[in-house]
Tab-separated table of C-alpha atoms and ligand atoms in Angstrom:
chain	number	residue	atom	x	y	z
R	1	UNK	CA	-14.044	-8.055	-5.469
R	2	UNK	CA	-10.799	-6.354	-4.945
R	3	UNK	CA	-10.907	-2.646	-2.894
R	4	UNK	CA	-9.334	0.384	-4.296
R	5	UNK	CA	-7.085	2.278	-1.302
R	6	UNK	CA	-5.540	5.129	-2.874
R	7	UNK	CA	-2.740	6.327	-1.374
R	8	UNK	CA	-2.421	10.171	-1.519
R	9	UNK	CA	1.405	10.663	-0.655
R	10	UNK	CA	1.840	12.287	-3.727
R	11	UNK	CA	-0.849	14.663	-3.156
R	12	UNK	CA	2.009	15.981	0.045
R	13	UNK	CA	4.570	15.714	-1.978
R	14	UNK	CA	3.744	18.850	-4.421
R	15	UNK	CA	3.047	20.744	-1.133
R	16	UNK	CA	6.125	19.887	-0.012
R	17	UNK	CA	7.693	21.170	-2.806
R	18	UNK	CA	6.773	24.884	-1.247
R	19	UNK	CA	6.660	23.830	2.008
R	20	UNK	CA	2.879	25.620	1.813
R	21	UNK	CA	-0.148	24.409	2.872
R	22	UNK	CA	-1.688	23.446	-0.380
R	23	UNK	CA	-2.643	20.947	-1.896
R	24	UNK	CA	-3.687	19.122	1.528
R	25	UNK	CA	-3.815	15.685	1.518
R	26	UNK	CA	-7.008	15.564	3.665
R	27	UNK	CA	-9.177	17.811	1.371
R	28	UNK	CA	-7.778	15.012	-0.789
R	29	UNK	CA	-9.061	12.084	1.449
R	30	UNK	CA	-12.076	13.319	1.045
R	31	UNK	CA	-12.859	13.902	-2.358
R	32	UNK	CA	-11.477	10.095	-2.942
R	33	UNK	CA	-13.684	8.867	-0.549
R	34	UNK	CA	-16.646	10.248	-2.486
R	35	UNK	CA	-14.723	8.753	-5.532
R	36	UNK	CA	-15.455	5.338	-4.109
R	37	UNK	CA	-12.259	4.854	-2.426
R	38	UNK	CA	-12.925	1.952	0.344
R	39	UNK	CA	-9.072	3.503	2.152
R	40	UNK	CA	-6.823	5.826	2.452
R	41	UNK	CA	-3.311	4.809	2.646
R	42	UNK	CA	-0.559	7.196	3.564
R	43	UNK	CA	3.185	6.613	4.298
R	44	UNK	CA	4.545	8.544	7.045
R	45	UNK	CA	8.713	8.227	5.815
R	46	UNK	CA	11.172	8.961	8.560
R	47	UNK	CA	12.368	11.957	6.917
R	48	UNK	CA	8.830	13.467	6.511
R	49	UNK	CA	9.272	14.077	2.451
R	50	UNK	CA	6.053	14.287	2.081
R	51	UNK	CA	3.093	13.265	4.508
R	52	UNK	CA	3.468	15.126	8.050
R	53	UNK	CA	2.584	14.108	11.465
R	54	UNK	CA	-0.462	16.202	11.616
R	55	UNK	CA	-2.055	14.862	7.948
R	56	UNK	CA	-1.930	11.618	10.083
R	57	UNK	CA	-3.580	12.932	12.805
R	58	UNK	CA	-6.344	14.880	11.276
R	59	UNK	CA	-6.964	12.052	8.903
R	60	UNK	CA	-7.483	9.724	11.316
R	61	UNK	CA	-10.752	11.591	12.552
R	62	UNK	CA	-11.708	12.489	8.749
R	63	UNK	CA	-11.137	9.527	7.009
R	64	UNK	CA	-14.395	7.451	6.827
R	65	UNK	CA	-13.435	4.145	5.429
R	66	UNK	CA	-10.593	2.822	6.471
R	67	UNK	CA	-6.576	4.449	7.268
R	68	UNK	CA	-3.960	2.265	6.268
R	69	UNK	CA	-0.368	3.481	7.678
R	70	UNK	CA	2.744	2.555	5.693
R	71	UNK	CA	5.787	2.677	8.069
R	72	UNK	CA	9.030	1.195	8.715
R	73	UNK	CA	9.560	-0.888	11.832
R	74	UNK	CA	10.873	1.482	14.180
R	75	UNK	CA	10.325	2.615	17.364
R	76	UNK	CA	9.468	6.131	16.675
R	77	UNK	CA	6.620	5.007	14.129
R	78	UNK	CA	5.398	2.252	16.546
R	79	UNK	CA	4.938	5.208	18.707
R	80	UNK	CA	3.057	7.111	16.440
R	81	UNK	CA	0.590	4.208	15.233
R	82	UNK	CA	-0.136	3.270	18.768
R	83	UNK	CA	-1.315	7.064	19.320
R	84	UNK	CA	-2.704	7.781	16.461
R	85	UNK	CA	-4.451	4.299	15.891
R	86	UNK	CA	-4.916	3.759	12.114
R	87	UNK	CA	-6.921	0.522	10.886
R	88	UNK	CA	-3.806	-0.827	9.245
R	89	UNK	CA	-0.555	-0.734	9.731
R	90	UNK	CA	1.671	-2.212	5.908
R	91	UNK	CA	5.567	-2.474	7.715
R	92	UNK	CA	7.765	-1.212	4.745
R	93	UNK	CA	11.630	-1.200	3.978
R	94	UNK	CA	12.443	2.545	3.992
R	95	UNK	CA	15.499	3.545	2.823
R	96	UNK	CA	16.290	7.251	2.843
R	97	UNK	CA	18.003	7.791	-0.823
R	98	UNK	CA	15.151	5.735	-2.326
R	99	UNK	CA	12.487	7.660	-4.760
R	100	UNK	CA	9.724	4.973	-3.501
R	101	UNK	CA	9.823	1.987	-1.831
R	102	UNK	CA	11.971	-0.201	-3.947
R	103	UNK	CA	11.754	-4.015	-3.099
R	104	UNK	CA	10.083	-5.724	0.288
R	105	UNK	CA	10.808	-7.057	3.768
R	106	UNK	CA	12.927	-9.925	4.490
R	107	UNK	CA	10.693	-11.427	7.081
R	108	UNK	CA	12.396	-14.136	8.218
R	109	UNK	CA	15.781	-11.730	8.661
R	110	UNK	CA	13.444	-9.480	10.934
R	111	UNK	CA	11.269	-12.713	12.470
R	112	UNK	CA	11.686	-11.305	15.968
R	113	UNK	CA	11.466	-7.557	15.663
R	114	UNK	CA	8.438	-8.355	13.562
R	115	UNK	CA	6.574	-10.925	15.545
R	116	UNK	CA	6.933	-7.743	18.559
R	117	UNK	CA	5.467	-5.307	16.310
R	118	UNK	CA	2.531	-7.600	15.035
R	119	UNK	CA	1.682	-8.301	18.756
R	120	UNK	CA	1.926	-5.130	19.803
R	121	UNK	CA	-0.120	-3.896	17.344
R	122	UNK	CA	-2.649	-6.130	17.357
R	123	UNK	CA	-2.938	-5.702	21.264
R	124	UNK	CA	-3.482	-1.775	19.903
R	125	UNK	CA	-6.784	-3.458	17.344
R	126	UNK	CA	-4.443	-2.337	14.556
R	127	UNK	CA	-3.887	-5.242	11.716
R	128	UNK	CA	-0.463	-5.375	9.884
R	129	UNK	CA	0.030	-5.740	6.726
R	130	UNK	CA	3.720	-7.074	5.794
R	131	UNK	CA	5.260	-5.714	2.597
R	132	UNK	CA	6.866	-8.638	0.595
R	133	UNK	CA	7.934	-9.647	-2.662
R	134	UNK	CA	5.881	-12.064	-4.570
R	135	UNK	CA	7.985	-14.454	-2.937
R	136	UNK	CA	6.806	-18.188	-1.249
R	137	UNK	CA	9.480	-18.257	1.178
R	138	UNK	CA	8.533	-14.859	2.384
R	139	UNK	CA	4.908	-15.639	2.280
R	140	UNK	CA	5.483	-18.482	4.559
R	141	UNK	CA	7.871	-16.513	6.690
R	142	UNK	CA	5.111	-13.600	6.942
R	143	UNK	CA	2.350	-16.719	7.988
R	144	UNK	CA	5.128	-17.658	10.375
R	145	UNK	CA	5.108	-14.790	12.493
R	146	UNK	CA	1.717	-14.126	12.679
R	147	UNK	CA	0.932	-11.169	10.514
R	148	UNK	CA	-2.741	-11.310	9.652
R	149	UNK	CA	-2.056	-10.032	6.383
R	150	UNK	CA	0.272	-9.331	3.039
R	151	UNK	CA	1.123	-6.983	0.848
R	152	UNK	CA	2.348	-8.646	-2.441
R	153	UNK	CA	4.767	-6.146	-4.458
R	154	UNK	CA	3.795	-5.727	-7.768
R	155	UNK	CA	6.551	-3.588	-8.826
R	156	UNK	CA	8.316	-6.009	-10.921
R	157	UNK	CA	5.211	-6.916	-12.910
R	158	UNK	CA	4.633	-2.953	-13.124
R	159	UNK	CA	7.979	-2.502	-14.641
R	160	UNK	CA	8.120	-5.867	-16.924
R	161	UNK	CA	10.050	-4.292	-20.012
R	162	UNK	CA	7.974	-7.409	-22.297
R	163	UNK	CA	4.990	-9.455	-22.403
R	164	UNK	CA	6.424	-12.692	-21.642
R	165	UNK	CA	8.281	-11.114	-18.518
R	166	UNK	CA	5.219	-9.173	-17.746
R	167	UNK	CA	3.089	-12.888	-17.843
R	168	UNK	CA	6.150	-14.295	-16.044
R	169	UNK	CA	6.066	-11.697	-12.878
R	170	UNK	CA	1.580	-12.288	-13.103
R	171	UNK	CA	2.485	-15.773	-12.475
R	172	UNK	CA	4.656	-15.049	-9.295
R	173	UNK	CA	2.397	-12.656	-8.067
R	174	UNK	CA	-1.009	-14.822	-8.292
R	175	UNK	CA	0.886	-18.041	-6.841
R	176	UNK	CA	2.199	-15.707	-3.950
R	177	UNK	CA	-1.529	-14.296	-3.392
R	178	UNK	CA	-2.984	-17.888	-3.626
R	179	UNK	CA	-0.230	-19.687	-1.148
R	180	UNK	CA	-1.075	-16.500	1.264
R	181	UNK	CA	-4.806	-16.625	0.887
R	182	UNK	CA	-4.611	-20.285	1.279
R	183	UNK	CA	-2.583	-19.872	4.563
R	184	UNK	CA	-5.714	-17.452	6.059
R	185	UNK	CA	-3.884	-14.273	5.671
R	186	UNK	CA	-5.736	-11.273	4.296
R	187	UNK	CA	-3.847	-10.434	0.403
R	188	UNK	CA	-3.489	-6.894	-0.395
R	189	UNK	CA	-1.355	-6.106	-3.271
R	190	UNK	CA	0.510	-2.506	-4.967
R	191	UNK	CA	3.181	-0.613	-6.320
R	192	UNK	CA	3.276	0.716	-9.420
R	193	UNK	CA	0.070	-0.373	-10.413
R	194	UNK	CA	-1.616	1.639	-13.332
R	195	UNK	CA	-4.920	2.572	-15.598
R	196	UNK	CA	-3.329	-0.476	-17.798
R	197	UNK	CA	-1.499	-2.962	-15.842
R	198	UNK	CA	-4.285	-2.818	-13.069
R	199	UNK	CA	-6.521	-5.475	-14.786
R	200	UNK	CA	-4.747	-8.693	-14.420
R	201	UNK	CA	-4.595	-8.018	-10.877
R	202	UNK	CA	-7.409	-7.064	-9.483
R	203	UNK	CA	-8.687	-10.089	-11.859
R	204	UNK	CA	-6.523	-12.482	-9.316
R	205	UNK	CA	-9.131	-14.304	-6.790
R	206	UNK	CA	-8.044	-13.334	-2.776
R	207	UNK	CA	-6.965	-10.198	-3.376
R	208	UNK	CA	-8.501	-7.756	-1.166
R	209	UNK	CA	-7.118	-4.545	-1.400
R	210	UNK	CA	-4.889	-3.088	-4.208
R	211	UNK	CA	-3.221	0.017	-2.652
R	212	UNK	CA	-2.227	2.756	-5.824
R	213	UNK	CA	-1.087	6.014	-5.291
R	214	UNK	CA	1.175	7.434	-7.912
R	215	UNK	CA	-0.959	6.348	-11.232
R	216	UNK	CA	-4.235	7.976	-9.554
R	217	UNK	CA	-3.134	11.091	-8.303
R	218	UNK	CA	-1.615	12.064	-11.580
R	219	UNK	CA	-4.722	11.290	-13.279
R	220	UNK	CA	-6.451	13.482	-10.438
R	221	UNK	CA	-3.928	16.536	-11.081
R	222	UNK	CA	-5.556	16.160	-15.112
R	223	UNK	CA	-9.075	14.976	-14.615
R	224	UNK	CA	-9.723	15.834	-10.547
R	225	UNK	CA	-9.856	13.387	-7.737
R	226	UNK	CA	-13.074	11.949	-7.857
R	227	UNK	CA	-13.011	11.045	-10.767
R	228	UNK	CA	-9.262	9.701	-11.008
R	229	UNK	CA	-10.402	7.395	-8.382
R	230	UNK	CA	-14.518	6.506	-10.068
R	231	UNK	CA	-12.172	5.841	-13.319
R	232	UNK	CA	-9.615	3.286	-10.974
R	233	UNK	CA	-12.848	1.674	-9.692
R	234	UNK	CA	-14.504	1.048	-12.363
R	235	UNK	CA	-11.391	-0.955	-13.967
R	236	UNK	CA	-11.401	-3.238	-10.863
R	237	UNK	CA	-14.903	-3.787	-10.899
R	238	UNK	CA	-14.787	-4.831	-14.406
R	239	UNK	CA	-11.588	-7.271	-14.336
R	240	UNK	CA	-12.665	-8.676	-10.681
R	241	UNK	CA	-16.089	-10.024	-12.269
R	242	UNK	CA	-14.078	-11.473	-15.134
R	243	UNK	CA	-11.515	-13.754	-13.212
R	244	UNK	CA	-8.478	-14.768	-14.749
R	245	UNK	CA	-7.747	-18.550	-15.318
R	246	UNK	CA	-4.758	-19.014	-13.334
Z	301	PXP	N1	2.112	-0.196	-1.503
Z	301	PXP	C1	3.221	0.167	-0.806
Z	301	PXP	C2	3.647	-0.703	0.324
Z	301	PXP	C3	3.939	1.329	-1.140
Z	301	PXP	O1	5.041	1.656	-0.431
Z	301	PXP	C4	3.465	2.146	-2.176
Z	301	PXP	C5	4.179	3.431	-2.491
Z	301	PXP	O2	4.056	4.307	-1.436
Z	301	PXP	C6	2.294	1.758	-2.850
Z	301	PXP	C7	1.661	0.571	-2.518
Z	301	PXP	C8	1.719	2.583	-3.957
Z	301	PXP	O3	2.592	2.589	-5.026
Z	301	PXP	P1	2.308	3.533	-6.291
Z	301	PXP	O4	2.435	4.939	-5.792
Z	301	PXP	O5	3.353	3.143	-7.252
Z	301	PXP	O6	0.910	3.229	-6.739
């Protein structure tokens, strides 16, 4: 059955926008944890728009399941993960003018610099997850240089204006998961992934871990965390014991 991580970004980002101290991402941890969370993602971005060095830091010794770092591969984050130690580390294009992460890694442009963080990381007991597109060639590439695991975008399936392109994008993402899982990598698999567009994925077989951040901590500003996130679970649960036939 697929794993909910929620990511909690968002929960920094409306502190941010007082540069206070509230609402804190780790009080926020928590309360998804009891939610049923099995992670905690965060992405510490360069320019610090929304999760801090020290949220890292505390939530290393607070979170219970499992910390998955987003970063971009350089050497000031490879720093911080190798001090800080999360469970995960997903490598992420980061461009400062974007809103969110907007497409994945080229792998095979980055095949050295990658392969170097993979090993050093893994030296460190810290897994990496590469951030791709639902792409074959960048699956491969990512089995190529050793990263024990993938993240498979699912932006373009999240923002598939019609069914048929909506089916289409399904299509590229469960061949991408299967051709990954198939090649022993571990298959996580997020972006933009909703209360309604969460089913057919979580249905796919292999995937592991579906990271969502945005869709469940706007239902938590309505409804509170816990149950944002018990609400998030229970839609995996369902579609995962009702596989789709593809
Ligand atoms: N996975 C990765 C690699 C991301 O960068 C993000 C956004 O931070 C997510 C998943 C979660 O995306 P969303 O907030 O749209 O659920």
């Amino acid at each position: 059955m697929a794993k909910l991580c929620v990511n909690i970004d968002h929960v920094a980002t409306v502190r941010q926008a007082r540069r206070t101290v509230e609402p804190d991402p780790v009080a926020a941890a928590v309360l998804a944890e009891l939610g049923g969370a099995s992670g905690i993602t965060i992405h510490l971005r360069e320019d610090r728009r929304h999760i801090q060095n020290r949220d890292l830091e505390i939530l290393r010794q607070v979170v219970r399941t499992k910390l998955n770092l987003e970063m971009a591969g350089t050497q000031e984050m490879l720093k911080m993960a190798l001090l800080v130690k999360p469970d995960m580390c997903t490598l992420v294009p980061e461009r400062r003018e974007e809103l969110t992460t907007e497409g994945g890694l080229d792998v095979a442009m980055y095949k050295d610099q990658l392969q170097k963080y993979i090993s050093l990381l893994g030296e460190a007991d810290i897994k990496t997850s590469l951030f791709i597109d639902p792409d074959l060639d960048q699956v491969r590439a990512a089995h190529f240089v050793g990263a024990p695991c993938v993240e498979i975008h699912t932006g373009s399936y999240a923002e598939a204006r019609t069914e048929r392109e909506q089916a289409e994008q399904l299509t590229r993402i469960s061949n991408a998961v299967r051709t990954a899982a198939k090649l022993g990598m571990q298959v996580n698999a997020g972006h933009g992934l909703n209360y309604r567009n969460v089913s057919a994925v979580a249905a796919l077989p292999s995937v592991d871990e579906l990271n969502i951040g945005h869709s469940v901590v706007s239902r938590a500003v309505l409804v509170g965390m816990e149950a944002a996130v018990r609400e998030m679970s229970q839609l995996i649960r369902h579609a995962s014991q009702q596989p789709a036939e593809r």
